[in-house]
Amino acid sequence: MKIAIASKEKKPESDISDMAGRAPYYLIFDGDGKLLKTIKNPFSIGGGGAGWGVAKMLADEGINVVIAGRFGQNMIQALKERGISYRESGGSVKDAVKGFPKNG
């Protein structure tokens, strides 16, 4: 299991980003809550299509679940097409990881 969390900063103590497609960073964790990787989101600034681009980027990373404050309809559709689950949540990244069920 790999979990991606949209983050305002590149550390687990950061707040979860309100916008999934435009999140500045994605922190990637394994199912046990170990930080595996930090990705600077190349779609955080720019024109349309951020949700589609982020969904592809996360699928390429083998992500199973994405957590963010909010998801746009295009990103939801793109995640569903790739078999990736999503959850809306607030608070800190580390609290979201701790609160995530180990069995998904």
Coordinates of C-alpha atoms in Angstrom, one line a residue, residues 23-61:
A23 CA -0.8 21.1 -3.9
P24 CA 2.8 22.3 -3.6
Y25 CA 4.1 18.8 -2.6
Y26 CA 3.0 15.2 -2.3
L27 CA 4.4 13.1 0.5
I28 CA 4.4 9.4 -0.2
F29 CA 4.1 6.9 2.6
D30 CA 4.0 3.1 2.9
G31 CA 1.1 1.3 4.7
D32 CA 3.1 1.4 7.9
G33 CA 3.4 5.2 7.8
K34 CA 7.0 5.4 6.8
L35 CA 7.9 8.4 4.6
L36 CA 9.2 7.0 1.3
K37 CA 9.5 10.0 -0.9
T38 CA 8.6 13.7 -1.3
I39 CA 7.6 15.0 -4.7
K40 CA 7.4 18.7 -5.6
N41 CA 4.2 19.0 -7.6
P42 CA 5.1 20.2 -11.2
F43 CA 1.4 21.0 -11.7
S44 CA 1.0 23.3 -8.7
I45 CA 1.3 26.4 -10.9
G46 CA 0.1 26.8 -14.5
G47 CA -2.8 26.3 -16.7
G48 CA -5.7 23.8 -16.6
G49 CA -5.4 20.1 -16.4
A50 CA -3.6 19.9 -13.1
G51 CA -5.9 17.1 -11.8
W52 CA -5.3 14.9 -14.7
G53 CA -1.5 15.5 -14.6
V54 CA -1.3 14.8 -10.8
A55 CA -3.4 11.6 -11.2
K56 CA -1.0 10.3 -13.8
M57 CA 2.0 11.3 -11.8
L58 CA 0.6 9.5 -8.7
A59 CA -0.4 6.4 -10.8
D60 CA 3.2 6.2 -12.1
E61 CA 4.4 6.2 -8.4

